[in-house]
Amino acid sequence: MWYLIFRHYVTVSLCHCHVVSLYLAHYFLTFVIIIVKIMYRKIAIGLFSTFLVSSAFAQGIKFEKGSLQSLIDKAKTEKKLLFIDAMADWCGPCKLMDKNIFSKTEVGNFYNANFINAKFDMQKDAVGREIAQKFNVYSFPTFLFINGEGQLVVENKGYMDEKSFLQLGKEAANATTILAEVKDKFLKGDHSPEVLATVIRTYTQSDMELAKKASEIYFDKKKDATLSQEEVGFLLSFLRSTEDKHYAYFKKYRTEIEKYVNPEMVKNFDNQLQLVDIWKQSLNVEKKTVNDAKFMALATPLFGEMMAKNLLNQYKLGYYETSRQFTKYEKIANELFANEEKINANEGLKAAWNIAEQSTDKKIIKAASVWVEKQVMGYETSYNTFVLSKLYHKLGKKAEAIMFAESAVRLAEQEGQDSSAMKQFLESLKK
């Protein structure tokens, strides 16, 4: 703790001088990234030919401000698409699009007449980060065309010349009509591979049930024993449980999937799917109890005893929180704090926050504070310093609580995060 206090004063002094889970989560998120790359790399292809894309700011295109939802609502009201230039301030091609393309009169006239236009930094703007997460934006510039229902209609990436960028806009403007026609064909019983594939590509994000239904029909009708890269994406996008119909397709085409995805990752993903069902079998929802022995018996062959025990504790931690069994929650959290290697940062900070908010057990609060101190020593953020401040407050360490609440406010402002709750807590400490 003294190290933290010392570093706090050094940081504050510098500022005044103007120098200004989880194992399973890892594999699931890795799969999501793979699926995104497979699915959305070709979302425009097959509908409208191949284009190159980009992003930026300029005099020609009028870029509007607002939240994502307000911009979508405006697009819906005006019966237009929302065009978003998803960029980053360090991106060279983004800057070239600003300078060479967005400023053109012809480009501005067309985009201003046909779209609601907006641009966001995917890393610095809060709205930008929301967009990046929602539409899986990983490279810059990325151009997004979104309809009034919040559905992604066309996506493309990269620098392009004026002629190509105008052609992209024209194809996007026609896309809504084309997609509406395809959806109507599907609902009226046209289950040709082309229609099914288009529905899957288009509605996986915005209408999961519709896209999933199309995917099930697609694989039921499929005769070929091989899979394309895009078809692997179709299959994995809807796979959430061994009880899911797509799990049968997963087993049938596993060899094909492993041509595009590392076999070890496929194995771990399969284990994760099985783990979901193991948890369901071990949980008695009516009695709000967990059968530890059953979970361990089923999970150990897949993960080994130590990992199975860790996974059981992680599942129980989440379940006891949602079922409001805080005494049991405290016990599991305390066990995890005592075994640092078995708890990741996000899970630990969430548990520490709950302890700070609800616990009256000084021993558990102390264990949580020791764990958070180590997180802060590793890398200070507004969140972990705020959690530490609240834990110190619970332990009666007012001076330390004030110090780290001040750090939380400062870091939140540097990160561009909302610091109002931290400021309110700080004010309450100083009374």
GROMACS .gro file of N, CA, C and O in nm, residues 26-43 135-138 152 155 157 200-201 204-205 208 211 215 219 228-241 246 250 257 260-262 265-266 269-270 272-273:
model
  236
   26HIS      N    1  -1.158  -1.648  -2.288
   26HIS     CA    2  -1.051  -1.631  -2.386
   26HIS      C    3  -1.085  -1.701  -2.515
   26HIS      O    4  -1.076  -1.643  -2.623
   27TYR      N    5  -1.125  -1.828  -2.505
   27TYR     CA    6  -1.153  -1.902  -2.627
   27TYR      C    7  -1.280  -1.854  -2.695
   27TYR      O    8  -1.289  -1.850  -2.817
   28PHE      N    9  -1.381  -1.818  -2.617
   28PHE     CA   10  -1.505  -1.771  -2.678
   28PHE      C   11  -1.482  -1.641  -2.755
   28PHE      O   12  -1.525  -1.625  -2.868
   29LEU      N   13  -1.408  -1.547  -2.692
   29LEU     CA   14  -1.382  -1.420  -2.758
   29LEU      C   15  -1.295  -1.439  -2.881
   29LEU      O   16  -1.313  -1.373  -2.983
   30THR      N   17  -1.198  -1.532  -2.872
   30THR     CA   18  -1.115  -1.560  -2.988
   30THR      C   19  -1.200  -1.610  -3.103
   30THR      O   20  -1.183  -1.571  -3.218
   31PHE      N   21  -1.299  -1.698  -3.072
   31PHE     CA   22  -1.388  -1.749  -3.176
   31PHE      C   23  -1.473  -1.638  -3.235
   31PHE      O   24  -1.498  -1.633  -3.354
   32VAL      N   25  -1.521  -1.546  -3.146
   32VAL     CA   26  -1.603  -1.435  -3.196
   32VAL      C   27  -1.525  -1.354  -3.299
   32VAL      O   28  -1.576  -1.317  -3.404
   33ILE      N   29  -1.397  -1.328  -3.268
   33ILE     CA   30  -1.315  -1.250  -3.360
   33ILE      C   31  -1.300  -1.323  -3.493
   33ILE      O   32  -1.309  -1.265  -3.601
   34ILE      N   33  -1.278  -1.456  -3.486
   34ILE     CA   34  -1.265  -1.535  -3.608
   34ILE      C   35  -1.393  -1.530  -3.689
   34ILE      O   36  -1.393  -1.511  -3.810
   35ILE      N   37  -1.507  -1.546  -3.619
   35ILE     CA   38  -1.637  -1.544  -3.688
   35ILE      C   39  -1.659  -1.410  -3.756
   35ILE      O   40  -1.702  -1.401  -3.870
   36VAL      N   41  -1.625  -1.302  -3.682
   36VAL     CA   42  -1.644  -1.168  -3.738
   36VAL      C   43  -1.562  -1.151  -3.866
   36VAL      O   44  -1.610  -1.101  -3.967
   37LYS      N   45  -1.436  -1.196  -3.860
   37LYS     CA   46  -1.351  -1.184  -3.978
   37LYS      C   47  -1.409  -1.262  -4.095
   37LYS      O   48  -1.404  -1.218  -4.209
   38ILE      N   49  -1.462  -1.381  -4.066
   38ILE     CA   50  -1.518  -1.465  -4.172
   38ILE      C   51  -1.645  -1.404  -4.227
   38ILE      O   52  -1.665  -1.396  -4.348
   39MET      N   53  -1.734  -1.358  -4.136
   39MET     CA   54  -1.866  -1.313  -4.179
   39MET      C   55  -1.865  -1.178  -4.248
   39MET      O   56  -1.923  -1.160  -4.353
   40TYR      N   57  -1.797  -1.080  -4.188
   40TYR     CA   58  -1.817  -0.944  -4.234
   40TYR      C   59  -1.715  -0.897  -4.335
   40TYR      O   60  -1.728  -0.791  -4.392
   41ARG      N   61  -1.613  -0.979  -4.357
   41ARG     CA   62  -1.520  -0.945  -4.463
   41ARG      C   63  -1.591  -0.944  -4.597
   41ARG      O   64  -1.557  -0.875  -4.690
   42LYS      N   65  -1.698  -1.026  -4.611
   42LYS     CA   66  -1.765  -1.039  -4.741
   42LYS      C   67  -1.910  -0.991  -4.737
   42LYS      O   68  -1.988  -1.028  -4.823
   43ILE      N   69  -1.945  -0.909  -4.636
   43ILE     CA   70  -2.087  -0.877  -4.621
   43ILE      C   71  -2.144  -0.803  -4.741
   43ILE      O   72  -2.260  -0.819  -4.776
  135PHE      N   73  -2.041  -0.313  -3.412
  135PHE     CA   74  -2.027  -0.355  -3.551
  135PHE      C   75  -1.891  -0.418  -3.581
  135PHE      O   76  -1.854  -0.436  -3.696
  136ASN      N   77  -1.819  -0.453  -3.473
  136ASN     CA   78  -1.692  -0.527  -3.487
  136ASN      C   79  -1.594  -0.458  -3.582
  136ASN      O   80  -1.545  -0.517  -3.678
  137VAL      N   81  -1.566  -0.332  -3.552
  137VAL     CA   82  -1.471  -0.255  -3.632
  137VAL      C   83  -1.332  -0.277  -3.576
  137VAL      O   84  -1.304  -0.239  -3.461
  138TYR      N   85  -1.244  -0.335  -3.657
  138TYR     CA   86  -1.109  -0.366  -3.611
  138TYR      C   87  -1.000  -0.298  -3.693
  138TYR      O   88  -0.883  -0.301  -3.654
  152LEU      N   89  -2.681  -0.319  -4.013
  152LEU     CA   90  -2.570  -0.292  -4.102
  152LEU      C   91  -2.605  -0.340  -4.242
  152LEU      O   92  -2.631  -0.458  -4.264
  155GLU      N   93  -2.076  -0.269  -4.554
  155GLU     CA   94  -1.952  -0.235  -4.483
  155GLU      C   95  -1.837  -0.252  -4.580
  155GLU      O   96  -1.836  -0.343  -4.662
  157LYS      N   97  -1.383  -0.129  -4.634
  157LYS     CA   98  -1.265  -0.076  -4.565
  157LYS      C   99  -1.161  -0.026  -4.664
  157LYS      O  100  -1.155  -0.071  -4.777
  200ILE      N  101  -2.864  -1.457  -4.421
  200ILE     CA  102  -2.770  -1.483  -4.311
  200ILE      C  103  -2.669  -1.371  -4.299
  200ILE      O  104  -2.645  -1.319  -4.189
  201ARG      N  105  -2.610  -1.331  -4.411
  201ARG     CA  106  -2.510  -1.224  -4.408
  201ARG      C  107  -2.567  -1.094  -4.351
  201ARG      O  108  -2.505  -1.025  -4.273
  204THR      N  109  -2.763  -1.139  -3.942
  204THR     CA  110  -2.702  -1.206  -3.827
  204THR      C  111  -2.693  -1.113  -3.707
  204THR      O  112  -2.715  -1.154  -3.593
  205GLN      N  113  -2.664  -0.986  -3.731
  205GLN     CA  114  -2.650  -0.890  -3.622
  205GLN      C  115  -2.782  -0.830  -3.579
  205GLN      O  116  -2.809  -0.817  -3.460
  208MET      N  117  -3.131  -1.184  -3.527
  208MET     CA  118  -3.065  -1.313  -3.506
  208MET      C  119  -3.157  -1.431  -3.534
  208MET      O  120  -3.116  -1.530  -3.596
  211ALA      N  121  -3.203  -1.479  -3.913
  211ALA     CA  122  -3.080  -1.529  -3.972
  211ALA      C  123  -3.053  -1.675  -3.930
  211ALA      O  124  -3.008  -1.756  -4.011
  215SER      N  125  -3.015  -2.000  -4.160
  215SER     CA  126  -2.896  -2.084  -4.151
  215SER      C  127  -2.933  -2.231  -4.134
  215SER      O  128  -2.871  -2.320  -4.194
  219PHE      N  129  -2.823  -2.529  -4.402
  219PHE     CA  130  -2.743  -2.650  -4.375
  219PHE      C  131  -2.827  -2.777  -4.388
  219PHE      O  132  -2.772  -2.884  -4.419
  228SER      N  133  -1.710  -2.375  -4.733
  228SER     CA  134  -1.628  -2.258  -4.766
  228SER      C  135  -1.598  -2.184  -4.636
  228SER      O  136  -1.659  -2.210  -4.531
  229GLN      N  137  -1.505  -2.090  -4.644
  229GLN     CA  138  -1.472  -2.010  -4.525
  229GLN      C  139  -1.595  -1.934  -4.476
  229GLN      O  140  -1.619  -1.925  -4.355
  230GLU      N  141  -1.673  -1.882  -4.568
  230GLU     CA  142  -1.792  -1.807  -4.529
  230GLU      C  143  -1.894  -1.899  -4.462
  230GLU      O  144  -1.959  -1.861  -4.365
  231GLU      N  145  -1.908  -2.022  -4.511
  231GLU     CA  146  -2.003  -2.116  -4.453
  231GLU      C  147  -1.963  -2.154  -4.310
  231GLU      O  148  -2.050  -2.177  -4.225
  232VAL      N  149  -1.833  -2.160  -4.284
  232VAL     CA  150  -1.787  -2.183  -4.146
  232VAL      C  151  -1.838  -2.070  -4.056
  232VAL      O  152  -1.884  -2.092  -3.944
  233GLY      N  153  -1.831  -1.948  -4.108
  233GLY     CA  154  -1.883  -1.833  -4.033
  233GLY      C  155  -2.032  -1.845  -4.010
  233GLY      O  156  -2.081  -1.816  -3.900
  234PHE      N  157  -2.106  -1.886  -4.113
  234PHE     CA  158  -2.250  -1.907  -4.097
  234PHE      C  159  -2.278  -2.002  -3.982
  234PHE      O  160  -2.365  -1.978  -3.898
  235LEU      N  161  -2.206  -2.113  -3.979
  235LEU     CA  162  -2.233  -2.218  -3.881
  235LEU      C  163  -2.199  -2.173  -3.739
  235LEU      O  164  -2.279  -2.189  -3.646
  236LEU      N  165  -2.081  -2.116  -3.723
  236LEU     CA  166  -2.035  -2.081  -3.589
  236LEU      C  167  -2.110  -1.962  -3.529
  236LEU      O  168  -2.117  -1.948  -3.407
  237SER      N  169  -2.167  -1.878  -3.614
  237SER     CA  170  -2.235  -1.758  -3.564
  237SER      C  171  -2.352  -1.789  -3.472
  237SER      O  172  -2.388  -1.709  -3.386
  238PHE      N  173  -2.415  -1.903  -3.490
  238PHE     CA  174  -2.538  -1.934  -3.416
  238PHE      C  175  -2.520  -2.047  -3.314
  238PHE      O  176  -2.617  -2.092  -3.255
  239LEU      N  177  -2.397  -2.089  -3.294
  239LEU     CA  178  -2.371  -2.204  -3.208
  239LEU      C  179  -2.347  -2.158  -3.065
  239LEU      O  180  -2.247  -2.092  -3.035
  240ARG      N  181  -2.440  -2.190  -2.976
  240ARG     CA  182  -2.432  -2.148  -2.837
  240ARG      C  183  -2.442  -2.263  -2.737
  240ARG      O  184  -2.410  -2.247  -2.621
  241SER      N  185  -2.488  -2.379  -2.780
  241SER     CA  186  -2.512  -2.489  -2.687
  241SER      C  187  -2.511  -2.621  -2.764
  241SER      O  188  -2.537  -2.624  -2.885
  246HIS      N  189  -2.746  -2.629  -3.456
  246HIS     CA  190  -2.619  -2.607  -3.523
  246HIS      C  191  -2.507  -2.694  -3.467
  246HIS      O  192  -2.403  -2.710  -3.533
  250PHE      N  193  -2.207  -2.873  -3.656
  250PHE     CA  194  -2.070  -2.857  -3.606
  250PHE      C  195  -1.998  -2.992  -3.603
  250PHE      O  196  -1.884  -3.004  -3.648
  257ILE      N  197  -1.427  -2.749  -4.066
  257ILE     CA  198  -1.404  -2.629  -3.984
  257ILE      C  199  -1.257  -2.616  -3.950
  257ILE      O  200  -1.200  -2.506  -3.951
  260TYR      N  201  -0.999  -2.418  -4.146
  260TYR     CA  202  -0.994  -2.271  -4.136
  260TYR      C  203  -0.964  -2.223  -3.995
  260TYR      O  204  -0.919  -2.110  -3.977
  261VAL      N  205  -0.990  -2.308  -3.896
  261VAL     CA  206  -0.971  -2.271  -3.756
  261VAL      C  207  -0.878  -2.373  -3.691
  261VAL      O  208  -0.893  -2.494  -3.713
  262ASN      N  209  -0.784  -2.324  -3.612
  262ASN     CA  210  -0.690  -2.412  -3.543
  262ASN      C  211  -0.764  -2.524  -3.469
  262ASN      O  212  -0.855  -2.497  -3.390
  265MET      N  213  -0.824  -2.487  -3.103
  265MET     CA  214  -0.927  -2.389  -3.071
  265MET      C  215  -1.066  -2.448  -3.091
  265MET      O  216  -1.158  -2.419  -3.015
  266VAL      N  217  -1.080  -2.529  -3.194
  266VAL     CA  218  -1.208  -2.596  -3.216
  266VAL      C  219  -1.241  -2.687  -3.098
  266VAL      O  220  -1.354  -2.691  -3.050
  269PHE      N  221  -1.340  -2.476  -2.800
  269PHE     CA  222  -1.474  -2.420  -2.819
  269PHE      C  223  -1.580  -2.527  -2.793
  269PHE      O  224  -1.682  -2.500  -2.730
  270ASP      N  225  -1.556  -2.647  -2.840
  270ASP     CA  226  -1.648  -2.759  -2.816
  270ASP      C  227  -1.660  -2.785  -2.666
  270ASP      O  228  -1.771  -2.806  -2.613
  272GLN      N  229  -1.619  -2.571  -2.432
  272GLN     CA  230  -1.696  -2.461  -2.373
  272GLN      C  231  -1.846  -2.483  -2.390
  272GLN      O  232  -1.923  -2.458  -2.298
  273LEU      N  233  -1.884  -2.530  -2.508
  273LEU     CA  234  -2.025  -2.560  -2.533
  273LEU      C  235  -2.075  -2.668  -2.439
  273LEU      O  236  -2.185  -2.659  -2.383
   0.00000   0.00000   0.00000
